[in-house]
mmCIF file of C-alpha atoms in Angstrom:
data_model
loop_
_atom_site.group_PDB
_atom_site.id
_atom_site.type_symbol
_atom_site.label_atom_id
_atom_site.label_comp_id
_atom_site.label_asym_id
_atom_site.label_seq_id
_atom_site.Cartn_x
_atom_site.Cartn_y
_atom_site.Cartn_z
ATOM 1 C CA UNK A 615 -8.888 -26.321 -0.328
ATOM 2 C CA UNK A 616 -9.596 -26.663 3.385
ATOM 3 C CA UNK A 617 -11.553 -29.872 2.796
ATOM 4 C CA UNK A 618 -8.537 -31.425 1.066
ATOM 5 C CA UNK A 619 -6.320 -30.537 4.025
ATOM 6 C CA UNK A 620 -8.909 -31.955 6.442
ATOM 7 C CA UNK A 621 -9.163 -35.194 4.463
ATOM 8 C CA UNK A 622 -5.392 -35.499 4.248
ATOM 9 C CA UNK A 623 -4.865 -34.684 7.933
ATOM 10 C CA UNK A 624 -7.489 -37.262 8.906
ATOM 11 C CA UNK A 625 -6.752 -40.220 6.657
ATOM 12 C CA UNK A 626 -2.986 -40.326 7.134
ATOM 13 C CA UNK A 627 -3.035 -40.878 10.900
ATOM 14 C CA UNK A 628 -5.702 -43.587 11.122
ATOM 15 C CA UNK A 629 -3.269 -46.475 10.693
ATOM 16 C CA UNK A 630 -0.406 -45.390 12.999
ATOM 17 C CA UNK A 631 -2.902 -44.505 15.742
ATOM 18 C CA UNK A 632 -5.275 -47.437 15.324
ATOM 19 C CA UNK A 633 -4.658 -48.472 18.939
ATOM 20 C CA UNK A 634 -6.509 -45.343 20.126
ATOM 21 C CA UNK A 635 -9.848 -47.026 19.445
ATOM 22 C CA UNK A 636 -8.965 -50.707 18.966
ATOM 23 C CA UNK A 637 -6.280 -51.211 21.614
ATOM 24 C CA UNK A 638 -7.333 -54.611 22.957
ATOM 25 C CA UNK A 639 -8.074 -56.332 19.653
ATOM 26 C CA UNK A 640 -4.946 -54.829 18.041
ATOM 27 C CA UNK A 641 -2.832 -56.203 20.876
ATOM 28 C CA UNK A 642 -4.441 -59.605 20.302
ATOM 29 C CA UNK A 643 -3.952 -59.496 16.528
ATOM 30 C CA UNK A 644 -0.285 -58.540 16.787
ATOM 31 C CA UNK A 645 0.274 -60.983 19.695
ATOM 32 C CA UNK A 646 1.917 -58.305 21.844
ATOM 33 C CA UNK A 647 1.825 -57.248 25.493
ATOM 34 C CA UNK A 648 1.371 -53.660 26.693
ATOM 35 C CA UNK A 649 5.098 -52.948 26.740
ATOM 36 C CA UNK A 650 5.690 -54.306 23.222
ATOM 37 C CA UNK A 651 2.765 -52.358 21.800
ATOM 38 C CA UNK A 652 4.035 -49.285 23.596
ATOM 39 C CA UNK A 653 7.494 -49.884 22.105
ATOM 40 C CA UNK A 654 6.034 -49.881 18.586
ATOM 41 C CA UNK A 655 4.586 -46.450 19.193
ATOM 42 C CA UNK A 656 7.751 -45.217 20.869
ATOM 43 C CA UNK A 657 9.789 -46.255 17.828
ATOM 44 C CA UNK A 658 7.287 -44.415 15.649
ATOM 45 C CA UNK A 659 7.526 -41.391 17.928
ATOM 46 C CA UNK A 660 11.335 -41.393 18.090
ATOM 47 C CA UNK A 661 11.778 -41.515 14.306
ATOM 48 C CA UNK A 662 9.030 -38.933 13.879
ATOM 49 C CA UNK A 663 10.821 -36.672 16.352
ATOM 50 C CA UNK A 664 13.978 -36.822 14.223
ATOM 51 C CA UNK A 665 11.940 -35.990 11.114
ATOM 52 C CA UNK A 666 10.105 -32.881 12.327
ATOM 53 C CA UNK A 667 12.757 -30.238 11.697
ATOM 54 C CA UNK A 668 14.030 -31.527 8.342
ATOM 55 C CA UNK A 669 10.354 -31.911 7.413
ATOM 56 C CA UNK A 670 9.868 -28.209 8.089
ATOM 57 C CA UNK A 671 12.884 -27.406 5.934
ATOM 58 C CA UNK A 672 11.368 -29.493 3.110
ATOM 59 C CA UNK A 673 7.999 -27.757 3.465
ATOM 60 C CA UNK A 674 9.679 -24.377 2.889
ATOM 61 C CA UNK A 675 11.149 -25.650 -0.394
ATOM 62 C CA UNK A 676 8.800 -28.262 -1.933
ATOM 63 C CA UNK A 677 5.127 -27.651 -2.681
ATOM 64 C CA UNK A 678 2.548 -28.895 -0.196
ATOM 65 C CA UNK A 679 0.680 -30.691 -2.978
ATOM 66 C CA UNK A 680 3.626 -32.938 -3.827
ATOM 67 C CA UNK A 681 4.593 -33.668 -0.253
ATOM 68 C CA UNK A 682 1.070 -34.379 0.998
ATOM 69 C CA UNK A 683 0.145 -36.569 -1.981
ATOM 70 C CA UNK A 684 3.262 -38.702 -1.676
ATOM 71 C CA UNK A 685 2.807 -39.082 2.075
ATOM 72 C CA UNK A 686 -0.773 -40.310 1.851
ATOM 73 C CA UNK A 687 -0.144 -42.858 -0.892
ATOM 74 C CA UNK A 688 2.986 -44.228 0.809
ATOM 75 C CA UNK A 689 1.218 -44.497 4.181
ATOM 76 C CA UNK A 690 -1.676 -46.396 2.613
ATOM 77 C CA UNK A 691 0.559 -48.857 0.759
ATOM 78 C CA UNK A 692 2.466 -49.644 3.952
ATOM 79 C CA UNK A 693 -0.896 -50.114 5.654
ATOM 80 C CA UNK A 694 -1.936 -52.895 3.276
ATOM 81 C CA UNK A 695 1.101 -54.866 4.387
ATOM 82 C CA UNK A 696 0.421 -54.094 8.060
ATOM 83 C CA UNK A 697 -3.012 -55.689 7.612
ATOM 84 C CA UNK A 698 -1.353 -59.076 7.070
ATOM 85 C CA UNK A 699 -0.130 -58.901 10.722
ATOM 86 C CA UNK A 700 3.554 -59.627 10.073
ATOM 87 C CA UNK A 701 6.079 -60.498 12.794
ATOM 88 C CA UNK A 702 7.264 -58.084 15.447
ATOM 89 C CA UNK A 703 10.410 -56.969 13.622
ATOM 90 C CA UNK A 704 8.429 -56.107 10.505
ATOM 91 C CA UNK A 705 5.917 -54.276 12.689
ATOM 92 C CA UNK A 706 8.816 -52.142 13.935
ATOM 93 C CA UNK A 707 9.909 -51.474 10.326
ATOM 94 C CA UNK A 708 6.351 -50.512 9.400
ATOM 95 C CA UNK A 709 6.205 -47.948 12.190
ATOM 96 C CA UNK A 710 9.547 -46.502 11.067
ATOM 97 C CA UNK A 711 8.106 -46.125 7.568
ATOM 98 C CA UNK A 712 4.955 -44.487 8.886
ATOM 99 C CA UNK A 713 7.037 -42.073 10.953
ATOM 100 C CA UNK A 714 8.737 -40.873 7.769
ATOM 101 C CA UNK A 715 5.600 -40.600 5.638
ATOM 102 C CA UNK A 716 3.469 -38.895 8.306
ATOM 103 C CA UNK A 717 6.153 -36.520 9.571
ATOM 104 C CA UNK A 718 9.144 -35.851 7.298
ATOM 105 C CA UNK A 719 7.091 -35.378 4.147
ATOM 106 C CA UNK A 720 3.722 -34.433 5.604
ATOM 107 C CA UNK A 721 3.294 -32.588 8.900
ATOM 108 C CA UNK A 722 4.928 -29.208 8.245
ATOM 109 C CA UNK A 723 3.452 -29.165 4.733
ATOM 110 C CA UNK A 724 -0.034 -29.518 6.246
ATOM 111 C CA UNK A 725 0.519 -26.702 8.771
ATOM 112 C CA UNK A 726 2.069 -24.373 6.203
ATOM 113 C CA UNK A 727 -0.743 -25.064 3.740
ATOM 114 C CA UNK A 728 -3.265 -24.133 6.430
ATOM 115 C CA UNK A 729 -1.491 -20.922 7.445
ATOM 116 C CA UNK A 730 -1.421 -19.769 3.810
ATOM 117 C CA UNK A 731 -5.210 -19.854 3.551
ATOM 118 C CA UNK A 732 -5.726 -16.631 5.550
ATOM 119 C CA UNK A 733 -4.211 -13.594 7.252
ATOM 120 C CA UNK A 734 -3.368 -13.077 10.940
ATOM 121 C CA UNK A 735 -6.966 -12.324 11.950
ATOM 122 C CA UNK A 736 -8.088 -15.713 10.591
ATOM 123 C CA UNK A 737 -5.398 -18.039 11.954
ATOM 124 C CA UNK A 738 -7.369 -19.198 15.006
ATOM 125 C CA UNK A 739 -10.427 -20.223 13.028
ATOM 126 C CA UNK A 740 -8.383 -21.780 10.208
ATOM 127 C CA UNK A 741 -6.487 -24.070 12.566
ATOM 128 C CA UNK A 742 -9.632 -24.633 14.614
ATOM 129 C CA UNK A 743 -11.588 -25.658 11.521
ATOM 130 C CA UNK A 744 -8.731 -27.946 10.495
ATOM 131 C CA UNK A 745 -8.795 -29.659 13.894
ATOM 132 C CA UNK A 746 -12.600 -29.742 13.958
ATOM 133 C CA UNK A 747 -12.768 -31.127 10.445
ATOM 134 C CA UNK A 748 -10.233 -33.752 11.411
ATOM 135 C CA UNK A 749 -12.762 -34.696 14.069
ATOM 136 C CA UNK A 750 -15.921 -34.579 11.963
ATOM 137 C CA UNK A 751 -14.716 -36.472 8.907
ATOM 138 C CA UNK A 752 -13.203 -39.435 10.790
ATOM 139 C CA UNK A 753 -16.380 -39.610 12.878
ATOM 140 C CA UNK A 754 -18.435 -40.149 9.740
ATOM 141 C CA UNK A 755 -16.295 -42.878 8.250
ATOM 142 C CA UNK A 756 -15.141 -44.117 11.671
ATOM 143 C CA UNK A 757 -18.608 -45.188 12.786
ATOM 144 C CA UNK A 758 -19.206 -46.743 9.364
ATOM 145 C CA UNK A 759 -16.014 -48.772 9.689
ATOM 146 C CA UNK A 760 -16.874 -49.620 13.318
ATOM 147 C CA UNK A 761 -20.210 -51.045 12.149
ATOM 148 C CA UNK A 762 -18.321 -53.178 9.640
ATOM 149 C CA UNK A 763 -15.900 -54.278 12.363
ATOM 150 C CA UNK A 764 -18.806 -55.351 14.606
ATOM 151 C CA UNK A 765 -20.552 -57.092 11.723
ATOM 152 C CA UNK A 766 -17.413 -59.137 11.155
ATOM 153 C CA UNK A 767 -17.457 -60.216 14.792
ATOM 154 C CA UNK A 768 -15.390 -57.497 16.514
ATOM 155 C CA UNK A 769 -12.468 -59.872 16.069
ATOM 156 C CA UNK A 770 -8.976 -60.088 14.594
ATOM 157 C CA UNK A 771 -10.561 -60.945 11.236
ATOM 158 C CA UNK A 772 -12.683 -57.794 11.396
ATOM 159 C CA UNK A 773 -9.639 -55.722 12.338
ATOM 160 C CA UNK A 774 -7.763 -56.910 9.242
ATOM 161 C CA UNK A 775 -10.499 -55.674 6.933
ATOM 162 C CA UNK A 776 -10.737 -52.446 8.894
ATOM 163 C CA UNK A 777 -7.017 -51.841 8.313
ATOM 164 C CA UNK A 778 -7.399 -52.531 4.578
ATOM 165 C CA UNK A 779 -10.169 -49.947 4.334
ATOM 166 C CA UNK A 780 -8.157 -47.292 6.177
ATOM 167 C CA UNK A 781 -5.205 -48.031 3.883
ATOM 168 C CA UNK A 782 -7.414 -47.592 0.821
ATOM 169 C CA UNK A 783 -8.767 -44.332 2.219
ATOM 170 C CA UNK A 784 -5.228 -42.937 2.597
ATOM 171 C CA UNK A 785 -4.342 -43.810 -1.002
ATOM 172 C CA UNK A 786 -7.579 -42.271 -2.252
ATOM 173 C CA UNK A 787 -6.919 -39.082 -0.264
ATOM 174 C CA UNK A 788 -3.478 -38.877 -1.853
ATOM 175 C CA UNK A 789 -4.977 -39.053 -5.336
ATOM 176 C CA UNK A 790 -7.521 -36.341 -4.486
ATOM 177 C CA UNK A 791 -4.779 -34.088 -3.121
ATOM 178 C CA UNK A 792 -2.663 -34.458 -6.264
ATOM 179 C CA UNK A 793 -5.482 -33.403 -8.569
ATOM 180 C CA UNK A 794 -7.419 -30.895 -6.431
ATOM 181 C CA UNK A 795 -4.947 -29.069 -4.170
ATOM 182 C CA UNK A 796 -3.176 -25.987 -5.568
ATOM 183 C CA UNK A 797 0.591 -25.637 -5.218
ATOM 184 C CA UNK A 798 1.783 -22.929 -2.813
ATOM 185 C CA UNK A 799 3.945 -20.148 -4.188
ATOM 186 C CA UNK A 800 5.796 -18.872 -1.117
ATOM 187 C CA UNK A 801 8.704 -21.254 -0.722
ATOM 188 C CA UNK A 802 11.561 -19.830 1.308
ATOM 189 C CA UNK A 803 15.165 -19.111 0.352
ATOM 190 C CA UNK A 804 17.474 -22.060 -0.247
ATOM 191 C CA UNK A 805 19.325 -21.666 3.040
ATOM 192 C CA UNK A 806 21.149 -24.643 4.544
ATOM 193 C CA UNK A 807 19.023 -26.383 7.161
ATOM 194 C CA UNK A 808 21.389 -25.358 9.982
ATOM 195 C CA UNK A 809 20.999 -21.696 9.051
ATOM 196 C CA UNK A 810 17.229 -21.974 9.404
ATOM 197 C CA UNK A 811 17.689 -23.666 12.777
ATOM 198 C CA UNK A 812 19.809 -20.722 13.880
ATOM 199 C CA UNK A 813 17.052 -18.280 12.952
ATOM 200 C CA UNK A 814 14.208 -19.973 14.804
ATOM 201 C CA UNK A 815 16.058 -21.063 17.956
ATOM 202 C CA UNK A 816 16.848 -17.413 18.719
ATOM 203 C CA UNK A 817 13.125 -16.636 19.060
ATOM 204 C CA UNK A 818 12.032 -17.206 22.712
ATOM 205 C CA UNK A 819 8.368 -17.490 21.693
ATOM 206 C CA UNK A 820 9.110 -20.561 19.589
ATOM 207 C CA UNK A 821 10.532 -22.315 22.660
ATOM 208 C CA UNK A 822 7.434 -21.464 24.691
ATOM 209 C CA UNK A 823 5.134 -22.715 21.926
ATOM 210 C CA UNK A 824 7.200 -25.916 21.842
ATOM 211 C CA UNK A 825 6.734 -26.359 25.602
ATOM 212 C CA UNK A 826 2.988 -25.741 25.272
ATOM 213 C CA UNK A 827 2.770 -28.379 22.531
ATOM 214 C CA UNK A 828 4.878 -30.769 24.647
ATOM 215 C CA UNK A 829 2.500 -30.409 27.594
ATOM 216 C CA UNK A 830 -0.611 -30.686 25.425
ATOM 217 C CA UNK A 831 0.704 -33.696 23.543
ATOM 218 C CA UNK A 832 1.259 -35.664 26.727
ATOM 219 C CA UNK A 833 -2.449 -35.190 27.472
ATOM 220 C CA UNK A 834 -3.386 -36.214 23.926
ATOM 221 C CA UNK A 835 -1.233 -39.348 23.750
ATOM 222 C CA UNK A 836 -2.407 -40.524 27.155
ATOM 223 C CA UNK A 837 -6.013 -40.578 25.957
ATOM 224 C CA UNK A 838 -5.391 -43.820 24.062
ATOM 225 C CA UNK A 839 -5.173 -45.458 27.497
ATOM 226 C CA UNK A 840 -8.656 -44.268 28.410
ATOM 227 C CA UNK A 841 -10.078 -47.066 26.225
ATOM 228 C CA UNK A 842 -8.518 -49.908 28.291
ATOM 229 C CA UNK A 843 -9.208 -47.822 31.417
ATOM 230 C CA UNK A 844 -12.932 -48.035 30.674
ATOM 231 C CA UNK A 845 -12.839 -51.770 29.936
ATOM 232 C CA UNK A 846 -10.525 -52.858 32.773
ATOM 233 C CA UNK A 847 -11.667 -50.580 35.589
ATOM 234 C CA UNK A 848 -15.320 -49.866 34.768
ATOM 235 C CA UNK A 849 -16.202 -53.068 32.883
ATOM 236 C CA UNK A 850 -17.211 -51.444 29.585
ATOM 237 C CA UNK A 851 -17.451 -53.797 26.572
ATOM 238 C CA UNK A 852 -14.864 -53.647 23.756
ATOM 239 C CA UNK A 853 -17.474 -52.297 21.309
ATOM 240 C CA UNK A 854 -18.692 -49.644 23.770
ATOM 241 C CA UNK A 855 -15.120 -48.592 24.534
ATOM 242 C CA UNK A 856 -14.350 -48.346 20.803
ATOM 243 C CA UNK A 857 -17.451 -46.200 20.240
ATOM 244 C CA UNK A 858 -16.519 -43.963 23.179
ATOM 245 C CA UNK A 859 -13.009 -43.806 21.769
ATOM 246 C CA UNK A 860 -14.349 -42.523 18.447
ATOM 247 C CA UNK A 861 -16.429 -39.927 20.282
ATOM 248 C CA UNK A 862 -13.453 -38.900 22.410
ATOM 249 C CA UNK A 863 -10.972 -38.791 19.549
ATOM 250 C CA UNK A 864 -13.152 -37.295 16.827
ATOM 251 C CA UNK A 865 -16.567 -35.997 17.921
ATOM 252 C CA UNK A 866 -15.127 -33.830 20.697
ATOM 253 C CA UNK A 867 -12.528 -32.499 18.260
ATOM 254 C CA UNK A 868 -15.437 -31.167 16.188
ATOM 255 C CA UNK A 869 -16.376 -28.894 19.062
ATOM 256 C CA UNK A 870 -13.036 -28.264 20.741
ATOM 257 C CA UNK A 871 -10.992 -27.202 17.724
ATOM 258 C CA UNK A 872 -13.397 -24.762 16.007
ATOM 259 C CA UNK A 873 -14.773 -23.273 19.238
ATOM 260 C CA UNK A 874 -11.270 -22.620 20.515
ATOM 261 C CA UNK A 875 -10.292 -21.111 17.162
ATOM 262 C CA UNK A 876 -13.294 -18.810 16.842
ATOM 263 C CA UNK A 877 -12.971 -17.639 20.455
ATOM 264 C CA UNK A 878 -9.266 -16.968 19.880
ATOM 265 C CA UNK A 879 -10.023 -14.807 16.825
ATOM 266 C CA UNK A 880 -12.855 -13.061 18.670
ATOM 267 C CA UNK A 881 -10.687 -11.991 21.602
ATOM 268 C CA UNK A 882 -7.591 -11.580 19.440
ATOM 269 C CA UNK A 883 -5.394 -14.085 21.273
ATOM 270 C CA UNK A 884 -5.007 -17.835 20.907
ATOM 271 C CA UNK A 885 -2.656 -17.872 23.907
ATOM 272 C CA UNK A 886 -5.375 -16.616 26.260
ATOM 273 C CA UNK A 887 -7.562 -19.516 25.166
ATOM 274 C CA UNK A 888 -4.666 -21.933 25.715
ATOM 275 C CA UNK A 889 -4.352 -20.654 29.278
ATOM 276 C CA UNK A 890 -8.024 -21.371 30.005
ATOM 277 C CA UNK A 891 -7.913 -24.785 28.322
ATOM 278 C CA UNK A 892 -4.985 -25.940 30.448
ATOM 279 C CA UNK A 893 -6.888 -24.868 33.569
ATOM 280 C CA UNK A 894 -9.779 -27.162 32.560
ATOM 281 C CA UNK A 895 -7.358 -30.012 31.827
ATOM 282 C CA UNK A 896 -6.008 -29.703 35.372
ATOM 283 C CA UNK A 897 -9.562 -29.890 36.777
ATOM 284 C CA UNK A 898 -10.404 -33.033 34.760
ATOM 285 C CA UNK A 899 -7.206 -34.826 35.794
ATOM 286 C CA UNK A 900 -7.809 -34.097 39.468
ATOM 287 C CA UNK A 901 -11.253 -35.644 38.965
ATOM 288 C CA UNK A 902 -9.677 -38.796 37.483
ATOM 289 C CA UNK A 903 -7.418 -39.074 40.521
ATOM 290 C CA UNK A 904 -10.400 -38.854 42.874
ATOM 291 C CA UNK A 905 -12.875 -41.183 41.071
ATOM 292 C CA UNK A 906 -13.033 -44.652 42.731
ATOM 293 C CA UNK A 907 -12.262 -47.665 40.537
ATOM 294 C CA UNK A 908 -15.814 -49.024 40.649
ATOM 295 C CA UNK A 909 -18.116 -49.762 37.639
ATOM 296 C CA UNK A 910 -20.922 -47.757 39.227
ATOM 297 C CA UNK A 911 -18.791 -44.618 38.782
ATOM 298 C CA UNK A 912 -18.554 -45.092 35.007
ATOM 299 C CA UNK A 913 -20.635 -41.945 34.522
ATOM 300 C CA UNK A 914 -18.082 -39.878 36.485
ATOM 301 C CA UNK A 915 -15.241 -41.290 34.409
ATOM 302 C CA UNK A 916 -17.111 -40.377 31.231
ATOM 303 C CA UNK A 917 -17.694 -36.786 32.395
ATOM 304 C CA UNK A 918 -14.016 -36.372 33.249
ATOM 305 C CA UNK A 919 -13.083 -37.906 29.902
ATOM 306 C CA UNK A 920 -15.307 -35.459 27.999
ATOM 307 C CA UNK A 921 -13.893 -32.424 29.824
ATOM 308 C CA UNK A 922 -10.324 -33.629 29.328
ATOM 309 C CA UNK A 923 -10.726 -34.473 25.635
ATOM 310 C CA UNK A 924 -12.630 -31.265 24.824
ATOM 311 C CA UNK A 925 -9.988 -29.112 26.526
ATOM 312 C CA UNK A 926 -7.123 -30.999 24.886
ATOM 313 C CA UNK A 927 -8.666 -30.471 21.441
ATOM 314 C CA UNK A 928 -8.985 -26.758 22.148
ATOM 315 C CA UNK A 929 -5.211 -26.639 22.701
ATOM 316 C CA UNK A 930 -4.507 -28.797 19.640
ATOM 317 C CA UNK A 931 -6.705 -26.605 17.481
ATOM 318 C CA UNK A 932 -4.880 -23.369 18.219
ATOM 319 C CA UNK A 933 -1.324 -23.909 19.448
ATOM 320 C CA UNK A 934 0.097 -23.471 15.944
ATOM 321 C CA UNK A 935 -2.000 -20.321 15.486
ATOM 322 C CA UNK A 936 0.275 -18.777 18.122
ATOM 323 C CA UNK A 937 3.090 -18.798 15.541
ATOM 324 C CA UNK A 938 1.420 -15.852 13.854
ATOM 325 C CA UNK A 939 1.130 -13.998 17.172
ATOM 326 C CA UNK A 940 4.914 -14.045 17.572
ATOM 327 C CA UNK A 941 5.286 -12.734 13.984
ATOM 328 C CA UNK A 942 7.187 -15.581 12.300
ATOM 329 C CA UNK A 943 7.753 -14.687 8.585
ATOM 330 C CA UNK A 944 5.734 -16.907 6.218
ATOM 331 C CA UNK A 945 8.853 -18.190 4.451
ATOM 332 C CA UNK A 946 10.114 -19.601 7.755
ATOM 333 C CA UNK A 947 6.812 -21.180 8.786
ATOM 334 C CA UNK A 948 8.061 -24.670 8.005
ATOM 335 C CA UNK A 949 11.246 -24.168 10.006
ATOM 336 C CA UNK A 950 9.341 -22.813 13.018
ATOM 337 C CA UNK A 951 6.746 -25.592 12.841
ATOM 338 C CA UNK A 952 9.483 -28.187 12.439
ATOM 339 C CA UNK A 953 11.454 -26.980 15.438
ATOM 340 C CA UNK A 954 8.404 -26.543 17.690
ATOM 341 C CA UNK A 955 7.173 -29.987 16.634
ATOM 342 C CA UNK A 956 10.592 -31.544 17.270
ATOM 343 C CA UNK A 957 10.391 -30.436 20.900
ATOM 344 C CA UNK A 958 6.624 -30.504 21.298
ATOM 345 C CA UNK A 959 5.962 -34.001 19.967
ATOM 346 C CA UNK A 960 8.961 -35.515 21.734
ATOM 347 C CA UNK A 961 6.668 -37.400 24.179
ATOM 348 C CA UNK A 962 5.759 -39.737 21.345
ATOM 349 C CA UNK A 963 9.305 -41.101 21.496
ATOM 350 C CA UNK A 964 8.965 -42.355 25.077
ATOM 351 C CA UNK A 965 5.462 -41.943 26.458
ATOM 352 C CA UNK A 966 3.974 -45.231 25.221
ATOM 353 C CA UNK A 967 6.817 -47.349 26.553
ATOM 354 C CA UNK A 968 6.680 -45.432 29.835
ATOM 355 C CA UNK A 969 2.928 -45.863 30.220
ATOM 356 C CA UNK A 970 3.069 -49.475 29.037
ATOM 357 C CA UNK A 971 5.663 -50.280 31.694
ATOM 358 C CA UNK A 972 3.557 -48.585 34.356
ATOM 359 C CA UNK A 973 0.495 -50.597 33.323
ATOM 360 C CA UNK A 974 2.371 -53.902 33.349
ATOM 361 C CA UNK A 975 4.202 -53.180 36.622
ATOM 362 C CA UNK A 976 1.112 -51.767 38.402
ATOM 363 C CA UNK A 977 -1.945 -53.811 37.373
ATOM 364 C CA UNK A 978 -5.412 -52.391 37.772
ATOM 365 C CA UNK A 979 -6.199 -48.833 38.737
ATOM 366 C CA UNK A 980 -2.784 -48.193 40.348
ATOM 367 C CA UNK A 981 -1.034 -47.850 36.975
ATOM 368 C CA UNK A 982 -3.670 -45.412 35.757
ATOM 369 C CA UNK A 983 -3.364 -43.276 38.902
ATOM 370 C CA UNK A 984 0.377 -42.937 38.247
ATOM 371 C CA UNK A 985 -0.377 -41.920 34.661
ATOM 372 C CA UNK A 986 -2.955 -39.300 35.726
ATOM 373 C CA UNK A 987 -0.508 -37.824 38.243
ATOM 374 C CA UNK A 988 2.151 -37.526 35.537
ATOM 375 C CA UNK A 989 -0.370 -35.835 33.230
ATOM 376 C CA UNK A 990 -1.368 -33.379 35.953
ATOM 377 C CA UNK A 991 2.225 -32.236 36.447
ATOM 378 C CA UNK A 992 2.635 -31.435 32.764
ATOM 379 C CA UNK A 993 -0.744 -29.753 32.476
ATOM 380 C CA UNK A 994 0.464 -27.318 35.165
ATOM 381 C CA UNK A 995 3.648 -26.767 33.142
ATOM 382 C CA UNK A 996 1.542 -26.056 30.034
ATOM 383 C CA UNK A 997 -0.547 -23.577 31.995
ATOM 384 C CA UNK A 998 2.569 -21.764 33.206
ATOM 385 C CA UNK A 999 4.159 -21.683 29.730
ATOM 386 C CA UNK A 1000 0.949 -20.210 28.278
ATOM 387 C CA UNK A 1001 0.930 -17.503 30.929
ATOM 388 C CA UNK A 1002 4.565 -16.582 30.289
ATOM 389 C CA UNK A 1003 4.010 -16.468 26.507
ATOM 390 C CA UNK A 1004 0.907 -14.307 26.895
ATOM 391 C CA UNK A 1005 2.799 -11.854 29.078
ATOM 392 C CA UNK A 1006 5.678 -11.742 26.565
ATOM 393 C CA UNK A 1007 3.366 -11.091 23.608
ATOM 394 C CA UNK A 1008 1.623 -8.258 25.447
ATOM 395 C CA UNK A 1009 4.978 -6.783 26.435
ATOM 396 C CA UNK A 1010 6.230 -6.936 22.835
ATOM 397 C CA UNK A 1011 3.008 -5.388 21.525
ATOM 398 C CA UNK A 1012 3.291 -2.529 24.012
ATOM 399 C CA UNK A 1013 6.937 -2.012 23.058
ATOM 400 C CA UNK A 1014 6.098 -1.876 19.340
ATOM 401 C CA UNK A 1015 3.263 0.656 19.722
ATOM 402 C CA UNK A 1016 3.866 4.052 18.168
ATOM 403 C CA UNK A 1017 3.328 7.161 20.313
ATOM 404 C CA UNK A 1018 0.085 7.831 18.413
ATOM 405 C CA UNK A 1019 -1.195 4.328 19.175
ATOM 406 C CA UNK A 1020 -0.382 4.794 22.849
ATOM 407 C CA UNK A 1021 -2.620 7.846 23.215
#
């Protein structure tokens, strides 16, 4: 069951986030500048943002098997068309379609399906394994596809065939999910969507989790710009940058997600681990701000990148595990995930256009320094939100103790 969720959660996002590892050649293939490519992702992010809460409502009423299967097949079919490199307006339409299939019908269903696999004592490791598996599996097929891309000349032609293979993988994952994943049985009551919103918005912990996700997601989205950072500032080759991108995006997730999850279960608090992870993110970003823009300091940039990516994947692996710590009923999991995701993933609606504008308006290392400063501010906010949530959980636990438990 977990393998199916890992496969689904990996395959569906390869196409929308292809620029993470193939930024330069994708920009060439689509004939776009940094701002236009950023706009594509901002359109994707904006539509996805609108889909998160209704997607949670759907996940509480329609089985995960049906939603996940449909999402994967639809994403793959759209991907085959994307591989023909249509005009800019069709590229925008494609990203709108992907926003629907990867968010409205998929995201909350994936999170709810994961939560249902275990009790409260297992939530950290379940979400950590999901995040780690979503790192391991794409690493295996990612390096295989990268070898094919290089064999085809590391060119636009090679990118087209790479896209076709990722599209086929998504369709195949959808078929596997339909036949191998069991339907969940704990769908919630048929309340109107606004009634569910009213329930979750009155829970302060949900708002804090949303802010934690918001802060973490800024760090995650910004990592796609580390690939051009390595090529432009440190002179790394396109192939080397793509390989480092795969390591950053997937290999480090193998360690960050599961380790964070197992530590969270061991100490009994995912929020404590979040607090420590944000502290390490702050350290890595300060390092980026201090590293000179000189190729001989490539090693320092790589060390900072590893620390940043590892810490970010720790947060990604466990921030939804915190939902169980604030005692959200299972039947409202989708609603809580949808609302927290609506707020938390909001950066996707603007961050790529913002960063793209900064890169175009401030060529060279100056644009990256502005980006790292912005990231640092929000990593501090994430650290503070984690501390406030931890204090609230401890206060609530103390308040709920019986006299016998207090002795």
